[in-house]
Amino acid sequence: MANHGYMYVVRPLSLNSELMQINSARDGRNVSPWDLAAGLKACYNLSTLLAYFLSFVGFLLLRRIRNVDLHEIGEHGRIEHDASLVHRDTAKGHKYAPITVEEELVNKLIIDAKTGDEEGEGPEYGDRRILMDATDVARSRVRREKQSPKLDSMHAEIARGEMGIILGVLGTHAGKNAGVPVEWLREWIGYERLPTGWKPSHVQGLFDVGSRSKAIRNAMEDFQEGEEAEKSCK
């Protein structure tokens, strides 16, 4: 992962929500890179290396050397990008991305996990047995990127990396399958809060996130190649 200089950051609004719970007295204002890293470690049990990597690379992308208010992380084209899985694209001329979570997009994200491709998984088993894995994320990313302006390579990597973090932090097992339970995903990404009953079970490291992001990228390429092959047959 480090060989390619990947730049991973957690979605701005999720950072805002969770960090404000940790440091509510400051109301998300005047946050330093050290504050941000501490919040990431406390909320998600990220390794020190990953937390500081995300924090300081985030400040670098924001072009900030001073402390920031957390809403500034949502400035379009810095860390924030189009083709979000649950937010609409930033309207032309707007400085900051939309903060409203679109229920329609959340539902489509959940549907992408309910393919029934994995053993013992499918709508008939209920949400607790339905896990979103790297292949499901890739399906969602391909869908959204077809609907949005083309992402540059850096923001495409950020988009994969943020989901790589989610897969690692919230990942669990159901039978032979591994991934994030969709009811946890809905709560975390749809309602912007930590899933009810979830507690960190392991330290999430930098290289683990890189591995999951690579799996998402490879699966996306497979989906895209399949779509191209299907078009050529028509």
CSV table of C-alpha atoms in Angstrom, one decimal:
chain,number,residue,atom,x,y,z
A,1,MET,CA,0.0,0.0,0.0
A,2,ALA,CA,2.6,2.5,1.0
A,3,ASN,CA,4.5,1.8,-2.2
A,4,HIS,CA,1.8,3.5,-4.2
A,5,GLY,CA,1.3,6.5,-1.8
A,6,TYR,CA,-2.3,5.8,-1.2
A,7,MET,CA,-4.3,8.6,0.4
A,8,TYR,CA,-7.1,7.3,2.6
A,9,VAL,CA,-9.5,9.5,4.6
A,10,VAL,CA,-12.7,8.7,6.3
A,11,ARG,CA,-15.9,10.5,5.0
A,12,PRO,CA,-16.0,14.0,6.3
A,13,LEU,CA,-19.5,13.9,7.9
A,14,SER,CA,-18.7,10.7,9.8
A,15,LEU,CA,-15.6,12.2,11.2
A,16,ASN,CA,-17.6,15.2,12.2
A,17,SER,CA,-20.3,13.2,14.0
A,18,GLU,CA,-18.0,10.9,15.9
A,19,LEU,CA,-15.3,13.4,16.8
A,20,MET,CA,-17.9,15.8,18.2
A,21,GLN,CA,-19.1,13.0,20.5
A,22,ILE,CA,-15.5,12.6,21.8
A,23,ASN,CA,-14.9,16.3,22.1
A,24,SER,CA,-18.3,17.9,22.3
A,25,ALA,CA,-17.1,20.9,24.3
A,26,ARG,CA,-15.2,22.2,21.3
A,27,ASP,CA,-18.2,21.6,19.0
A,28,GLY,CA,-16.0,20.4,16.1
A,29,ARG,CA,-14.0,23.7,16.0
A,30,ASN,CA,-10.3,24.4,16.0
A,31,VAL,CA,-9.3,20.8,15.5
A,32,SER,CA,-5.6,19.9,15.1
A,33,PRO,CA,-4.2,16.9,13.2
A,34,TRP,CA,-3.4,15.4,16.6
A,35,ASP,CA,-7.0,15.9,17.8
A,36,LEU,CA,-8.2,14.2,14.6
A,37,ALA,CA,-5.8,11.3,15.0
A,38,ALA,CA,-6.9,10.8,18.6
A,39,GLY,CA,-10.5,10.8,17.6
A,40,LEU,CA,-10.0,8.2,14.9
A,41,LYS,CA,-8.1,6.0,17.3
A,42,ALA,CA,-10.7,6.4,20.0
A,43,CYS,CA,-13.7,5.8,17.7
A,44,TYR,CA,-12.5,3.1,15.4
A,45,ASN,CA,-9.5,1.6,17.1
A,46,LEU,CA,-7.2,2.6,14.2
A,47,SER,CA,-3.5,1.9,14.6
A,48,THR,CA,-1.4,4.9,15.5
A,49,LEU,CA,0.2,4.8,12.0
A,50,LEU,CA,-3.1,4.7,10.2
A,51,ALA,CA,-4.7,7.4,12.3
A,52,TYR,CA,-1.8,9.8,11.9
A,53,PHE,CA,-1.5,9.0,8.2
A,54,LEU,CA,-5.2,9.8,7.6
A,55,SER,CA,-5.0,13.0,9.7
A,56,PHE,CA,-1.8,14.5,8.3
A,57,VAL,CA,-2.5,13.5,4.7
A,58,GLY,CA,-6.0,15.0,5.2
A,59,PHE,CA,-4.6,18.3,6.3
A,60,LEU,CA,-2.2,18.2,3.4
A,61,LEU,CA,-5.0,17.7,0.9
A,62,LEU,CA,-6.9,20.6,2.6
A,63,ARG,CA,-3.8,22.7,2.2
A,64,ARG,CA,-4.1,23.7,5.9
A,65,ILE,CA,-1.2,24.3,8.3
A,66,ARG,CA,-3.5,25.7,11.0
A,67,ASN,CA,-6.3,24.0,12.9
A,68,VAL,CA,-9.6,23.5,11.1
A,69,ASP,CA,-13.3,23.4,11.8
A,70,LEU,CA,-14.5,20.0,10.9
A,71,HIS,CA,-17.0,21.3,8.3
A,72,GLU,CA,-14.0,22.4,6.2
A,73,ILE,CA,-13.1,18.8,5.6
A,74,GLY,CA,-16.2,18.8,3.3
A,75,GLU,CA,-14.7,21.3,0.8
A,76,HIS,CA,-15.3,19.9,-2.6
A,77,GLY,CA,-12.3,18.6,-4.6
A,78,ARG,CA,-9.9,18.4,-1.6
A,79,ILE,CA,-10.7,15.2,0.3
A,80,GLU,CA,-14.4,15.2,-0.6
A,81,HIS,CA,-15.3,13.8,-4.0
A,82,ASP,CA,-18.2,13.2,-6.3
A,83,ALA,CA,-19.7,9.7,-6.7
A,84,SER,CA,-20.3,9.3,-3.0
A,85,LEU,CA,-22.2,6.1,-2.2
A,86,VAL,CA,-24.8,8.0,-0.1
A,87,HIS,CA,-24.6,11.7,-1.0
A,88,ARG,CA,-25.5,13.6,-4.1
A,89,ASP,CA,-22.7,15.1,-6.2
A,90,THR,CA,-21.6,18.7,-5.3
A,91,ALA,CA,-23.6,21.2,-7.4
A,92,LYS,CA,-21.6,23.3,-9.8
A,93,GLY,CA,-20.2,26.5,-8.1
A,94,HIS,CA,-20.8,25.2,-4.6
A,95,LYS,CA,-17.8,25.1,-2.3
A,96,TYR,CA,-18.9,22.4,0.0
A,97,ALA,CA,-20.5,19.0,-0.6
A,98,PRO,CA,-24.1,18.2,0.3
A,99,ILE,CA,-24.4,16.9,3.9
A,100,THR,CA,-27.8,15.2,3.5
A,101,VAL,CA,-27.7,11.5,3.4
A,102,GLU,CA,-29.9,10.3,0.5
A,103,GLU,CA,-32.1,7.4,1.6
A,104,GLU,CA,-32.5,6.3,-1.9
A,105,LEU,CA,-28.7,5.9,-2.3
A,106,VAL,CA,-28.5,4.1,1.1
A,107,ASN,CA,-31.1,1.6,0.0
A,108,LYS,CA,-29.3,1.0,-3.3
A,109,LEU,CA,-26.1,0.4,-1.4
A,110,ILE,CA,-27.8,-2.2,0.8
A,111,ILE,CA,-29.4,-3.8,-2.3
A,112,ASP,CA,-25.9,-4.2,-3.8
A,113,ALA,CA,-25.1,-6.4,-0.8
A,114,LYS,CA,-28.3,-8.5,-1.1
A,115,THR,CA,-27.2,-10.4,-4.1
A,116,GLY,CA,-27.5,-13.8,-2.5
A,117,ASP,CA,-24.2,-14.8,-4.1
A,118,GLU,CA,-22.6,-16.0,-0.9
A,119,GLU,CA,-23.6,-19.2,0.8
A,120,GLY,CA,-26.3,-18.7,3.5
A,121,GLU,CA,-26.9,-15.1,2.4
A,122,GLY,CA,-29.8,-13.4,0.8
A,123,PRO,CA,-33.0,-11.5,1.7
A,124,GLU,CA,-34.6,-14.6,3.1
A,125,TYR,CA,-32.0,-14.8,5.9
A,126,GLY,CA,-32.6,-11.3,7.1
A,127,ASP,CA,-30.1,-8.4,7.4
A,128,ARG,CA,-28.1,-10.0,10.2
A,129,ARG,CA,-26.9,-12.7,7.8
A,130,ILE,CA,-26.3,-10.3,4.9
A,131,LEU,CA,-22.7,-9.0,4.7
A,132,MET,CA,-21.2,-6.4,2.4
A,133,ASP,CA,-17.8,-7.4,1.2
A,134,ALA,CA,-15.3,-6.0,-1.2
A,135,THR,CA,-17.2,-7.3,-4.2
A,136,ASP,CA,-20.4,-5.7,-3.1
A,137,VAL,CA,-18.6,-2.4,-2.5
A,138,ALA,CA,-17.1,-2.7,-6.0
A,139,ARG,CA,-20.6,-3.2,-7.5
A,140,SER,CA,-21.8,0.0,-5.7
A,141,ARG,CA,-18.8,2.0,-6.7
A,142,VAL,CA,-19.1,1.1,-10.4
A,143,ARG,CA,-22.8,2.0,-10.3
A,144,ARG,CA,-22.2,5.4,-8.7
A,145,GLU,CA,-19.2,6.3,-10.8
A,146,LYS,CA,-21.3,5.8,-14.0
A,147,GLN,CA,-23.8,8.3,-12.6
A,148,SER,CA,-21.2,11.0,-11.7
A,149,PRO,CA,-18.4,13.1,-13.2
A,150,LYS,CA,-15.3,11.0,-13.7
A,151,LEU,CA,-13.1,10.9,-10.6
A,152,ASP,CA,-9.4,11.6,-11.0
A,153,SER,CA,-7.0,8.8,-9.8
A,154,MET,CA,-6.5,10.3,-6.3
A,155,HIS,CA,-10.1,10.7,-5.5
A,156,ALA,CA,-10.9,7.3,-6.9
A,157,GLU,CA,-8.4,5.9,-4.5
A,158,ILE,CA,-9.9,7.9,-1.6
A,159,ALA,CA,-13.3,6.5,-2.5
A,160,ARG,CA,-12.1,2.9,-2.4
A,161,GLY,CA,-10.0,3.5,0.7
A,162,GLU,CA,-12.8,4.9,2.8
A,163,MET,CA,-14.8,1.8,2.2
A,164,GLY,CA,-11.7,-0.3,2.8
A,165,ILE,CA,-11.6,1.3,6.3
A,166,ILE,CA,-15.3,0.4,6.9
A,167,LEU,CA,-14.8,-3.2,5.8
A,168,GLY,CA,-11.9,-3.5,8.1
A,169,VAL,CA,-13.3,-1.7,11.2
A,170,LEU,CA,-16.9,-3.1,11.1
A,171,GLY,CA,-16.1,-6.4,9.4
A,172,THR,CA,-17.3,-9.7,11.0
A,173,HIS,CA,-18.2,-13.2,10.0
A,174,ALA,CA,-21.5,-15.1,9.4
A,175,GLY,CA,-20.8,-18.7,8.7
A,176,LYS,CA,-18.2,-18.9,5.9
A,177,ASN,CA,-18.8,-15.3,4.8
A,178,ALA,CA,-17.0,-12.2,5.9
A,179,GLY,CA,-18.0,-8.6,5.6
A,180,VAL,CA,-20.0,-5.8,7.3
A,181,PRO,CA,-23.6,-6.6,8.4
A,182,VAL,CA,-25.9,-4.4,6.3
A,183,GLU,CA,-27.8,-3.3,9.4
A,184,TRP,CA,-24.5,-2.0,10.8
A,185,LEU,CA,-23.7,-0.4,7.5
A,186,ARG,CA,-27.1,1.3,7.3
A,187,GLU,CA,-26.7,2.7,10.8
A,188,TRP,CA,-23.1,3.9,10.3
A,189,ILE,CA,-23.3,5.3,6.8
A,190,GLY,CA,-27.0,6.1,6.7
A,191,TYR,CA,-27.5,7.6,10.2
A,192,GLU,CA,-23.9,8.6,10.7
A,193,ARG,CA,-23.4,7.0,14.1
A,194,LEU,CA,-21.6,4.0,15.5
A,195,PRO,CA,-23.7,0.8,15.1
A,196,THR,CA,-25.7,-0.3,18.1
A,197,GLY,CA,-23.9,-3.0,20.0
A,198,TRP,CA,-20.7,-2.7,18.0
A,199,LYS,CA,-17.4,-2.5,19.8
A,200,PRO,CA,-13.9,-2.6,18.3
A,201,SER,CA,-12.6,-6.1,18.2
A,202,HIS,CA,-9.1,-5.4,16.7
A,203,VAL,CA,-6.7,-2.7,15.7
A,204,GLN,CA,-7.2,-1.6,12.1
A,205,GLY,CA,-3.9,-1.1,10.4
A,206,LEU,CA,-2.7,0.9,7.4
A,207,PHE,CA,-1.7,-2.1,5.3
A,208,ASP,CA,-4.9,-4.0,6.0
A,209,VAL,CA,-6.8,-1.0,4.5
A,210,GLY,CA,-4.6,-1.1,1.4
A,211,SER,CA,-5.3,-4.8,0.9
A,212,ARG,CA,-9.0,-4.3,1.0
A,213,SER,CA,-8.9,-1.3,-1.2
A,214,LYS,CA,-7.0,-3.3,-3.8
A,215,ALA,CA,-9.6,-6.0,-3.6
A,216,ILE,CA,-12.3,-3.4,-4.3
A,217,ARG,CA,-10.3,-2.1,-7.3
A,218,ASN,CA,-9.8,-5.5,-8.7
A,219,ALA,CA,-13.5,-6.4,-8.4
A,220,MET,CA,-14.4,-3.1,-10.0
A,221,GLU,CA,-12.2,-3.9,-12.9
A,222,ASP,CA,-13.8,-7.3,-13.3
A,223,PHE,CA,-17.3,-5.7,-13.3
A,224,GLN,CA,-16.3,-3.1,-15.8
A,225,GLU,CA,-14.7,-5.7,-18.1
A,226,GLY,CA,-17.8,-7.7,-17.9
A,227,GLU,CA,-20.0,-4.7,-18.9
A,228,GLU,CA,-17.7,-4.0,-21.8
A,229,ALA,CA,-17.9,-7.6,-23.0
A,230,GLU,CA,-21.6,-7.6,-22.7
A,231,LYS,CA,-21.8,-4.4,-24.8
A,232,SER,CA,-19.6,-5.9,-27.5
A,233,CYS,CA,-21.9,-8.9,-27.8
A,234,LYS,CA,-24.9,-6.7,-28.5
